[in-house]
Structures are given as structure tokens and as C-alpha cells.
Amino acid sequence: MEKFIKIILKVLKWLGISIASILFLMFIIPILFPGTISQQVKIFANKHLAGKLDYKKTHLSFFRHFPSLTVSVDQLILKGSKPFQEDTLLAAREVALGINLKNLIFDREVKIDEIYVTDANANVFVNSKGEANYNVYVSKPSQTPKDSTEEGASIKLDLIKFRNWNIKYNDHSARVLVDAKGLNYTGKGGFSKDIFDLQTDLEINKVDFALNRIYYAKQKSLRADLITRINTNALTFVLRKNELRINDLPLKFTGSLSILKDGYNLDINAASEKTTIRDMISVLPPQYLDWAKDTKIEGNSDLFFSLKGRFSEPKKLKPRLNARLLVKDGFVSNGKAPVPMNNLNMDLMVDLPSLDAEQMNLNLRNLSFDLGKNNNFRAVIRTKGLNEMMVNADVKGAVDLQTLDQALGLKNIDVRGLMDTNIKANGIFSLDKKLFPKTEGYLHLKDGWLKTKYYPNPIQNINLIANINNTDGTFKSLGVKLDPFSFDFEGNPVYVNADLHDFEDLLYKVKAKGVLNVGRIYKVFAKEGFDVSGLIMADLSLNGRQSYATTGQYSKLDNKGTLILKNIKATTSYLPKSFYIKEGNFQFENEKMWFRKFLATYGKSDFALNGYLLNTINYFIERKGTLHGKFGLNSNYILIDEFMALKDGDNADKSIEVEYAKVENPKSSGVVIIPKNLDVSLEAHVKKVEFRGLDLNHLQGLASVNTGQVYLKNTSFDIIGSRMNIDARYQDESPLTANYDIALKVLDFDVQRAYKEIDMVREMVTAAKNVKGIVSLDYKLKGDFDKNMRPIYPSLEGGGIVNLRDVEVKNLKMLSVIGDNVGANAFNNPDMKGVNIETVIKNNLIHVDKFTFKVSVLRPSISGTTSFNGLLDLRVRIGLPPGGWIGFPVVVTGTHDKPKIKIFSKTGQGIVDALYNTKSNKVIRQERRAEKKSRVQQRKEKEAQEKKAENAEKQIKKDLKEK
């Protein structure tokens, strides 16, 4: 017993010594090696990271991620790669790198085999051009054999652990958004091996997924247990064990993914078999999940899909998607329901070759349910294609909507009425070819009633008798009849009767009468708190044929009645703010829709219109209809700045192009976008127009909007105390660019006032700073606007004449330097009254034609080139008395601020013009000073040009003889 106790004590002694030694080493190693590790990790970061890295503290410890020795970085911030170097890619409370202890102790080398990242926010972004912010890791392959003595860290990972991550992936080029919150990830495997199995444990508390701004998943939880075989040589991923759970719905994946030089090769199959309808419902949007909790739901479901094929953007290849959803023997019942929804069955198949919606096959083989005797619904629908769609549909049902409402247990809506429908269709639907399937059917709704929790009063007495008929599969035989569609809302009845035939040349007969309180009826359907109000009052009778208006047979039209709008809010996809129609009184008289009284505001701007629109019927019928009209426009104030597409505003329905442009250019205003479906002329009278701080007063003239362009003709306004006349054209190219042409004339404006108040004068004519007096201008220009709707100077082309009617030019550096060199102080104050200066602008250069002025008894003349950035290459001839017949040359180079003078010289130094790409709206090359060339070089270049011209002339003569 004593021996046994001694052995135990000895074991405990050595165990204690071992534990103490291990603990001692755990404390001492971080003290012995901190410089080595910190230095080599910094070398690695600086060598391999393109984004800016910042952090507060570093730690070396065994205890943060026991038992691994880790170097930890606290409060890490990593910026993105160009052009997102100012944006944060990753912010984390802690990033820890696990160090291989053997290599550290014996080789004094830092081998990183584990990564831990905790409490992190990652913002991954790809802009519309495909530029990504995550390209921060720079791998520079060496052209020479590896130096084994080279210092620095290396990575051979066996473990990756992410804890409590929030990741937002926003790809504007693919129009994909993934937003994951509460992500935990553990990945194990020999990452440094050529072929290894990656074991993945993934958990996400909430994930959103959207494509083209349509959310397909919202606040879904995700669990994944995956084993993926990775071949790093062939860049192939084989899915060996891949089990996912989205909320309560399990999914199993099998297949493979190969990364190719120009894309991917996919062969993936997924299935969720032998699950329940309740599990399937768990992936619906969150607002439906509360409903499911209180509803009895039974039945089975199966989901299958596959994605197979090659994805290659250069070769225009995309994989094929197949999916099938089966629902069997469904049962849905709420406690208050007198009859449950029974026998719910669905069999839906989707085939999408090349992920092309134009080739989509949709086969709803069955959708059916019962709500008791004589209360059932059946639908079989098959389609192929999109723009030219093959349709075969059979929909039939008689449903008591109140029974359906109660069976489903809908909480926020109360609906009643008897709905009866029977529609059969077979054929091709094509708007372009004006084809419509052979169809016969009806939809009847009797004694309908609708009430929501958002508004206390219901829409009631809803009655609809709709019949549709097509006998030969063309638009010509298509007929639709509403007889009637009516309802009551808050004591105001609304009645619509429509009889439509021959959609190739629509024969219409429509009557509409009633009053709608838009604000209140909106609250029936929408959430509380939205600022929507207004009234629509209609008493219309429209009778005619579509072609009567387009062919001028106005006498055959019988369109009459009134439409009155009050306090209506309207938005468009290309303006940041809402229009408010204070009052709109419209009267229909055959081919015209008259604006008898139309008062509206947009932000700070106000509008009063009177006139008419043509083609209103065609506009609403045709897919690409254009509104034609003629109006008088009166306004007290129009602020152009608030029409710029990227300005802040209350409009939440902007186009995806505008939204993406605003995200990518948060400090830009954008340009004004012009609607493409208007052909309208305006006689405008506006008291004040403001544009980028410049006031245009008492504007009047003719304006027109046509196919996305704005034209001004014979338009005039007061600016800086003078009257300006302009003809102009404007067209947007995108939310960020636009182009324009302008011809302007302005008489007798004050140069100094123009220099102080107009940015473009200060930027284009810097010499105006030294000019006082009255000037006239006759000029034509064309060019582009940038993303802040400022002129892009290298894009400018044009020319014109500036008349110096009554001016003083004092202390202009270029002239003063000439005066200093020729001994004539009068150059500091030359006489330029009445001088005409003719210039041509192109590629950021201003070419000045020869003009002559007086300096005491001298007659200088100037010609040459200057640039918007101040470069000079001017030829000056100083004419001597009498009359300036005899003179001597002077060359002026340098810049406006530092001119250089050469007397008795004709050899200047040219300016190489800028290059501008009109398609990308980018300056490819700034203008610059040309290289100096010797006389020998100049003579050789001249001889080469002459030889080239001679050879070209010989070739032309030879070609003519052969013909």
C-alpha cells in the first residue's frame, strides 16, 4: 500500500511539474517571441494586403483560443480595394491567427494554421461596372527560385472560425443582395493540401436574399452541415454531405462545382423530400408565419431542383434550372372556420433552359382545393416562352370568399362575396405579333365586401361581371366586356361599364362615374402612417376606335366627360421627389384631353398648365405609346437642382439604375432624366429659374420634350443684368451623364459680374478677372455634363465671337510681361475697345484667330492656342508706327500665371490636345505641353508628311486607272 501511495505521489509530482512547465511555457513563450511574431505578421500584411489595415492592440496568448497560441488583433478595420479604398470592408472586435508552435520554437518561423474572427461586420460590394471592394489580397508570384531565408509569415490553414458575423453582399452588376446577420462558421480541413475534405458547420440567425430588388427570402434562419471535397489543382468542389435547413425546411444537396477560366461548370441536385406543408410554409415571408402558428395545417410536400451546365459570360453560356413542387392531401383550418380547406393539391414544374426567361416552361399540372359541397377550385396551366408565350389553361371554380377567409384564418383582412369563374385558353400570346390564345370564359363576383384592419369602413357592394372571348387566336377577335364593375365606398358609388373589341384596332365603349377618396381607399390596403390623400371624380363616356384619332377621323369619335383630381400625390421612377397635383380639371372632347385647370408643385417649384393632350387612349392601350400635346406653362419659380436624379427626396419608387447610381455616387447630384414617352410643346413663362445657384429671370420662349430630349427655341431670360437669347437641346444618357447643344447670344453684359456670379466664366475665361467693362457674346457649344451636372470641359466643341464693346484690360500678366520686355508700359492698360475675338474650342484647347488692338502707337496682334488649364502657345506681332505695317514677332508660352516671352521668334511650343471618350464620358488624356524639337527633327517630319501625301496621291491615281 505504501509503494502504491509513493507511486501515486510520484505520478502526481511529475504531473504537477509537467502542468506547471506547460503553464510556464504558455506564459514565457509569448514573452520570448513577441517581436518575431509581430514583425513577421506586419511584413505579411504589408506585403499581401492592398487595402488599408488599422487596429488598436495586438496580443500573443495561449488563453484566448486555448490551447492554440494565437496572435490577436483588437478592433481591426480593413478598407476595401480600389476604387473603394475609403470604405470599410471588414470591421472586427478580434482577429486571431493561430501559430504552429513547432515551427515557432525550432525554426523561428511563423506558420499560420488557424484563423479566428469574432464580432465582425463585413460589407462586400460590387458596383455596376463589376468592380469589387474585396480584392485586397495581393499574391505576387516570384519569377526567381524561392529564398528559404526570406522573412515573413506563411499560411497553411487547418481551421477557420467565425463568430457573430454580420455580412452584407451587394452586387449591383448581378443585381443580387444577400444580408446575413448572426453568422457563425467553422471550417476544418487541410486547406494547404491539393485535395482535402472541408467540414463546414454554418449557422445564420437571419438571412435576406433579393434579386432585381425582389426578395425571395426575408429574415430566414439557416443551418448547414457540409462536407465538401476540394481539389485545388482543378478548382473542383464535390458536395459529399450537404444538409441545409432553412427555418424548418430541410434540404439535401449533391453534385459538383468546377471553376473554369471563363466561368463555372455546375451539376447540382437538391431535394426536400417527405416534408410537411407546414415545413414548406416556414420559408414564406415573416408576416405569414404568425398566421401559420394559429392555423391547423396538414399534408405532405416535396421539393426538387437541379442546376446543370456551364456558366460563361464571354461565351454567353448559362446552366439549365429544373424545379418541381408537390403538395399532397393538404388540409388548412382555422378554429372559427365552419368548413376547412380540404384536398389541397399542387403539382408545379419549372424548366428554365440557359436561365433564359424567354425559354421558360411552366407546367402547373394541378392546383385544387375544396371548401365543402359546390365550393371548389381547380386550375391547370401550362406556358412556354415569355414575349411569345404558348398558353394552355383551364381554370374553374365557385368559391364563397367568406368561407375561404375563415378557413385560412386571415387576420388582417375580411373578404366576402361569391366568386365564380370558368376560363379556358389555348394558343399563343404575343404583343408584338398581336396574337392572343383562343379563349372563352368569365369571372363573376357578386355582393363582394372587403375590409382591413387599417381602415374602419369597408369597400362594399362589389359586383363584377367580366367576360372574355377570342375565336381565332388574334387580337382582332379578342373581346372583353365589363358589365358592370361597381362598388360603394363611404356612401360614394363607383360604376364602370366597358365593352372592348378588336384589339388590333381597339373598338371601345366605356362609361365611368363616381367619386374616390384616394387617401382613405389607400388606407384600406396600406399600412398606417403613409401620407397619401386626394380625390378623384369621374364622369366619362368614351366611344370610338383607336385608329380614328391616329388617322384624323375625329368626327367619328364620341369622347366626352370630365375627370377632376384634387391633392393627388404622384411619383415617377426618374425623379427623387413627388409631384403634388393640387387641382386638375380635365375635359374630354373627342381626340383631345383638355387641361382646363392644372396646378401642381414639385418641391419648391410650381406649375400651372393649360392646353391639351392627344393620343391619350392610344397611350394607355399601346405598350410603347407616346403622349402628344401642346400647353402653356406658367410658373413663379422652378429649381432645376431638385430634378436631378440622385438628389434626396421622398420617392421610394425610383428605378434600379437610379438607386444603384446613388449608392455608388453618394455625394453626386446626377443629371435630370427626361421621360421618353412624351412629345409635348410648351410656351413657357417663368418668373425665376434657378440652376446651381445661378438665377435666370423672366424666362419666356418655346420649349418641347420629344423622345427623351428637351429643346429650347427662341428662348430668352435675364441673367447678370442682361438679356440672353438661346436655342438649346438637352438629353440624358444615364442617371450620371447627359449631353447638350447650345447657341447663345447676349448683348452688353458686365464682365466682372459674370466672372463673380457664373462658375463657367471663371473656369473657361480666367483672363476675365483682369477685364472690366461691357462685352457681347455670340457662341455655339456642344458637350457633356458630368455626374454633378457640371460641364466636362474636354468634351466641349464649338466656337463664336466675343465683342469687347467698352472694356478695360489692366495688369494681364501675359501682356505685362511683353510690355516689360519691349519697354512699353502701355501694355498694362491696352486699348481693346470694339475688338472682336473669334475662337474655336475643341479637346480642352481654345484656338484664337488673329485679332489686333492698340497699345499707344503700337498695333499688336495675337493668335494661337490656350487651354482651359492655363497653358499658352500664342503668336504676337507688334506692329510699329506708322500704321503697324512693319513689326517684329513675339512668342508667348508658359501659363497664364507664369508666361514666358521670346522676342524676335516665331517658334513656340505646341500644346498636345486632350483626348475624350464620348461613350464612357471619360478624359483619356489631359492636354500637355508638346516636346521641344530641333529644326532638323521638324524638317524630317515635314519631309515625311510630304512623302506620305505624295504616295497617297499616287495610290488614288492607280485605283482610278484600274476602275
XYZ file of C-alpha atoms in Angstrom, residues 533-945:
413
model
C -54.626 61.843 -49.824
C -56.782 63.330 -52.536
C -59.967 62.918 -54.530
C -60.732 61.576 -57.990
C -64.098 62.486 -59.504
C -65.037 60.991 -62.859
C -67.996 61.267 -65.221
C -66.742 59.888 -68.537
C -68.197 58.442 -71.694
C -65.624 57.198 -74.224
C -66.790 55.765 -77.517
C -64.719 55.220 -80.645
C -61.975 53.276 -82.367
C -58.227 53.506 -81.758
C -57.406 54.439 -85.378
C -59.911 57.318 -85.547
C -57.511 59.536 -83.597
C -54.326 58.390 -85.366
C -55.816 58.843 -88.868
C -57.534 62.148 -88.155
C -61.138 60.837 -88.302
C -62.052 62.902 -85.276
C -65.718 63.272 -86.255
C -66.230 59.546 -85.619
C -65.064 59.856 -82.007
C -67.548 60.419 -79.215
C -65.341 61.018 -76.187
C -66.739 63.361 -73.574
C -66.882 63.969 -69.867
C -64.782 65.287 -67.019
C -62.095 63.978 -64.698
C -61.198 66.018 -61.632
C -58.171 65.384 -59.395
C -57.517 67.171 -56.102
C -54.471 66.861 -53.837
C -53.089 63.812 -55.605
C -49.524 62.644 -54.995
C -47.700 61.166 -57.994
C -44.184 59.759 -58.454
C -42.063 58.616 -61.381
C -39.059 56.303 -61.462
C -36.640 59.048 -62.555
C -37.413 61.927 -60.141
C -36.345 61.983 -56.480
C -39.438 63.800 -55.217
C -43.203 63.534 -55.610
C -45.453 65.723 -57.699
C -48.476 67.098 -55.867
C -51.418 67.861 -58.110
C -53.305 70.488 -56.130
C -56.053 70.642 -58.708
C -56.504 69.024 -62.078
C -59.643 69.646 -64.092
C -59.618 67.584 -67.297
C -62.246 67.624 -70.003
C -62.511 65.065 -72.803
C -63.607 66.304 -76.202
C -63.208 63.629 -78.878
C -59.469 63.383 -79.697
C -58.301 65.840 -77.023
C -57.924 65.722 -73.281
C -58.053 69.366 -72.205
C -56.265 70.660 -69.115
C -58.761 73.321 -68.095
C -57.102 73.946 -64.774
C -53.954 72.215 -63.624
C -51.974 73.400 -60.604
C -49.075 71.333 -59.289
C -45.938 71.612 -57.173
C -42.689 69.688 -57.097
C -40.546 70.502 -54.089
C -40.110 74.276 -54.218
C -41.175 74.501 -57.870
C -44.693 75.342 -59.028
C -46.509 74.758 -62.321
C -49.745 75.892 -63.930
C -50.646 74.184 -67.222
C -53.361 74.844 -69.730
C -53.667 73.073 -73.044
C -54.386 69.579 -74.287
C -53.043 66.080 -74.811
C -53.637 63.999 -77.903
C -53.439 60.217 -78.179
C -54.410 59.546 -74.548
C -56.421 56.459 -75.499
C -53.519 55.043 -77.553
C -51.090 55.834 -74.754
C -52.933 53.590 -72.313
C -53.584 50.857 -74.914
C -50.225 50.560 -76.628
C -47.218 49.094 -74.840
C -44.953 51.876 -76.143
C -47.462 54.676 -76.550
C -46.382 58.320 -76.716
C -48.335 61.266 -75.386
C -48.624 64.248 -77.727
C -49.733 67.669 -76.578
C -49.498 71.425 -76.552
C -49.521 73.572 -73.433
C -48.982 76.951 -71.939
C -46.740 76.753 -68.858
C -46.723 79.454 -66.189
C -44.574 79.329 -63.080
C -43.305 81.637 -60.368
C -40.257 79.548 -59.578
C -38.519 76.435 -60.933
C -35.476 74.979 -59.187
C -33.649 72.730 -61.668
C -31.379 71.268 -58.965
C -34.206 69.330 -57.269
C -34.990 67.489 -60.529
C -31.513 65.912 -60.623
C -31.902 62.142 -60.341
C -29.643 61.482 -57.329
C -30.911 64.288 -55.103
C -32.583 63.328 -51.827
C -36.363 63.081 -51.889
C -39.448 61.222 -50.688
C -39.825 58.974 -53.748
C -39.278 55.326 -52.762
C -40.127 54.004 -56.249
C -37.038 55.122 -58.156
C -35.664 52.903 -60.905
C -32.970 50.383 -60.025
C -30.464 52.276 -62.222
C -31.089 55.472 -60.221
C -30.868 53.657 -56.878
C -27.599 51.947 -57.771
C -26.110 55.176 -59.142
C -26.970 56.945 -55.873
C -25.399 54.207 -53.738
C -22.229 54.250 -55.851
C -22.056 58.067 -56.013
C -23.450 59.270 -52.650
C -22.045 62.793 -52.989
C -23.242 63.339 -56.565
C -26.446 65.015 -57.713
C -26.799 63.142 -61.007
C -28.413 64.745 -64.043
C -32.022 65.455 -64.940
C -33.685 62.443 -66.600
C -36.238 63.200 -69.319
C -39.245 60.874 -69.902
C -39.031 59.018 -73.206
C -42.781 58.754 -73.909
C -43.624 62.451 -74.298
C -43.954 64.610 -77.404
C -45.156 67.869 -75.908
C -44.606 71.526 -76.804
C -44.735 74.292 -74.224
C -44.998 78.051 -74.409
C -43.224 78.871 -71.192
C -43.445 81.939 -68.957
C -41.418 81.543 -65.772
C -40.604 84.372 -63.377
C -37.467 82.724 -61.999
C -35.415 79.618 -62.853
C -32.523 78.654 -60.588
C -29.747 76.272 -61.646
C -26.717 75.593 -59.418
C -27.042 78.994 -57.721
C -27.452 80.915 -60.995
C -30.641 82.948 -61.379
C -32.432 83.182 -64.724
C -35.251 85.726 -64.502
C -38.319 86.340 -66.666
C -37.777 83.311 -68.881
C -40.037 83.074 -71.876
C -39.950 81.104 -75.084
C -40.790 77.815 -76.697
C -39.839 74.510 -75.129
C -40.551 70.975 -76.245
C -39.996 67.467 -74.930
C -39.595 64.772 -77.571
C -38.290 61.179 -77.246
C -36.209 61.916 -74.178
C -34.801 65.264 -75.326
C -35.621 68.837 -74.312
C -35.434 71.627 -76.887
C -35.472 75.382 -76.267
C -36.151 77.682 -79.210
C -36.286 81.471 -79.307
C -35.976 81.446 -75.544
C -34.749 84.443 -73.598
C -34.153 85.377 -69.965
C -32.423 87.973 -67.822
C -29.040 86.954 -66.445
C -26.463 89.121 -64.626
C -28.397 92.221 -65.686
C -28.535 91.379 -69.404
C -30.973 89.659 -71.746
C -29.749 86.345 -73.165
C -31.264 84.560 -76.166
C -30.656 80.851 -76.583
C -31.555 77.822 -78.654
C -30.626 74.579 -76.914
C -31.004 70.806 -76.793
C -30.529 68.511 -73.763
C -30.530 64.708 -73.481
C -29.674 62.427 -70.577
C -27.585 59.316 -71.272
C -27.798 57.744 -67.797
C -28.518 58.988 -64.255
C -24.889 60.213 -64.231
C -24.301 61.716 -67.684
C -26.004 63.940 -70.263
C -25.152 65.831 -73.457
C -26.245 69.209 -74.796
C -26.021 71.717 -77.650
C -26.462 75.436 -77.116
C -26.395 78.554 -79.269
C -26.454 81.764 -77.249
C -26.387 85.487 -77.805
C -26.072 88.059 -75.071
C -25.633 91.788 -75.576
C -23.803 94.162 -73.279
C -23.140 92.175 -70.113
C -20.831 93.235 -67.298
C -17.634 91.137 -67.435
C -16.781 91.448 -63.755
C -20.303 90.491 -62.673
C -20.198 87.466 -64.981
C -16.799 86.466 -63.549
C -18.071 86.668 -59.968
C -21.504 85.012 -60.464
C -21.018 82.356 -63.173
C -18.741 79.383 -62.442
C -18.329 78.521 -66.106
C -16.955 82.021 -66.905
C -14.377 81.764 -64.107
C -13.313 78.284 -65.237
C -13.301 78.893 -69.013
C -12.081 82.504 -69.226
C -9.619 83.049 -66.386
C -8.380 86.246 -68.057
C -11.787 87.838 -67.357
C -10.511 88.537 -63.844
C -8.435 91.408 -65.307
C -11.162 92.766 -67.572
C -13.715 95.418 -66.656
C -16.486 96.752 -68.838
C -19.183 95.664 -71.275
C -18.926 92.644 -73.582
C -21.261 90.925 -76.075
C -21.207 87.233 -76.947
C -22.361 85.123 -79.906
C -21.360 81.498 -79.343
C -22.249 77.872 -80.092
C -21.180 74.910 -77.965
C -21.870 71.228 -77.525
C -20.600 68.913 -74.830
C -21.377 66.624 -71.902
C -22.416 67.051 -68.275
C -20.747 65.040 -65.507
C -22.409 63.293 -62.546
C -22.892 66.640 -60.770
C -24.368 68.218 -63.905
C -21.296 70.349 -64.461
C -19.727 70.784 -67.915
C -16.935 68.357 -68.788
C -14.536 70.818 -70.414
C -12.564 68.352 -72.579
C -15.923 67.371 -74.161
C -16.669 70.926 -75.342
C -16.708 71.699 -79.043
C -17.792 74.911 -80.692
C -16.851 78.492 -81.289
C -18.005 82.054 -81.723
C -17.229 85.721 -81.314
C -16.669 87.840 -78.224
C -17.047 91.586 -78.812
C -15.175 93.825 -76.332
C -17.513 96.789 -76.730
C -16.277 99.005 -73.914
C -13.629 97.378 -71.708
C -10.517 97.987 -69.661
C -7.823 95.327 -69.516
C -5.387 96.026 -66.694
C -2.383 94.070 -65.461
C -2.949 90.977 -67.572
C 0.291 89.056 -66.886
C 0.839 87.926 -70.450
C 0.635 91.495 -71.812
C 2.531 92.978 -68.864
C 5.479 90.617 -69.473
C 5.514 91.604 -73.161
C 5.487 95.268 -72.135
C 8.363 94.738 -69.715
C 10.437 93.059 -72.447
C 9.782 95.653 -75.177
C 9.852 98.657 -72.844
C 6.216 99.696 -73.313
C 4.297 100.218 -70.046
C 1.141 100.824 -72.063
C 0.757 97.018 -72.361
C -0.503 97.140 -68.751
C -3.582 99.012 -69.972
C -4.137 98.351 -73.693
C -6.971 99.834 -75.735
C -9.217 96.891 -76.725
C -12.490 98.732 -77.187
C -14.506 97.383 -80.096
C -12.201 94.402 -80.691
C -13.787 91.144 -81.897
C -12.124 87.956 -80.686
C -13.081 84.835 -82.627
C -12.268 81.468 -81.026
C -12.801 77.748 -81.606
C -12.947 75.233 -78.734
C -12.047 71.547 -79.045
C -10.330 68.926 -76.864
C -9.826 71.339 -73.951
C -7.998 73.831 -76.169
C -9.109 77.324 -77.233
C -7.823 78.303 -80.674
C -7.739 82.097 -81.082
C -7.978 83.687 -84.529
C -5.805 86.722 -85.190
C -7.101 89.970 -83.691
C -5.463 93.424 -83.469
C -5.695 96.150 -80.815
C -3.894 99.352 -79.792
C -1.116 99.922 -77.287
C -0.201 103.608 -77.513
C 1.322 103.967 -81.021
C 1.847 100.217 -81.374
C -0.507 97.777 -83.147
C -0.133 94.322 -81.562
C -1.983 91.332 -82.991
C -2.459 87.963 -81.244
C -3.307 84.461 -82.447
C -2.604 80.935 -81.245
C -3.771 78.424 -78.688
C -4.502 78.356 -74.984
C -6.031 75.665 -72.788
C -8.612 75.577 -70.009
C -5.805 74.581 -67.644
C -3.841 77.729 -68.472
C -1.216 76.580 -70.989
C -0.196 79.195 -73.593
C 1.155 78.926 -77.130
C 0.473 82.354 -78.684
C 1.979 84.270 -81.567
C 2.167 88.050 -81.099
C 3.151 90.520 -83.794
C 3.896 94.020 -82.526
C 3.268 96.478 -85.319
C 5.382 99.619 -85.267
C 4.326 103.089 -86.431
C 3.242 104.327 -88.807
C 0.162 102.084 -89.149
C 1.794 98.920 -87.884
C 2.974 97.848 -91.358
C 6.380 96.923 -90.000
C 6.669 94.814 -86.894
C 8.504 92.085 -85.046
C 7.318 88.695 -83.745
C 6.971 87.581 -80.153
C 6.131 84.077 -78.892
C 4.301 83.579 -75.574
C 4.445 80.156 -73.896
C 4.243 79.025 -70.270
C 0.973 79.555 -68.410
C -1.438 82.391 -67.641
C 0.168 82.791 -64.223
C 3.763 82.377 -65.434
C 4.023 83.408 -69.095
C 7.341 83.041 -70.958
C 8.349 85.526 -73.690
C 10.646 85.069 -76.696
C 11.172 88.231 -78.796
C 12.049 88.033 -82.489
C 10.945 84.423 -82.566
C 8.211 82.581 -84.443
C 8.897 79.186 -82.885
C 6.661 78.421 -79.952
C 5.997 75.190 -78.120
C 2.758 73.488 -79.124
C 0.103 72.005 -76.862
C -0.966 68.395 -77.327
C -4.744 68.382 -77.036
C -6.766 66.297 -74.589
C -8.479 63.055 -75.618
C -12.077 62.475 -74.571
C -14.181 59.303 -74.956
C -17.788 60.268 -75.703
C -19.062 56.736 -74.991
C -17.616 56.439 -71.491
C -17.660 60.199 -70.790
C -14.083 59.931 -69.577
C -10.975 62.032 -70.233
C -8.426 59.577 -71.622
C -5.563 62.077 -71.748
C -5.180 65.586 -70.341
C -3.710 68.259 -72.581
C 0.020 68.774 -72.118
C 2.953 70.741 -73.431
C 4.420 69.272 -76.627
C 8.006 68.087 -76.602
C 10.591 70.526 -77.936
C 12.007 69.535 -81.330
C 15.103 70.705 -83.150
C 14.895 72.252 -86.605
C 16.372 69.054 -88.055
C 13.576 66.980 -86.452
C 10.955 69.424 -87.680
C 12.389 69.292 -91.224
C 12.425 65.468 -91.200
C 8.819 65.292 -90.010
C 7.761 67.756 -92.719
C 9.544 65.709 -95.406
C 7.918 62.506 -94.105
C 4.463 64.096 -94.219
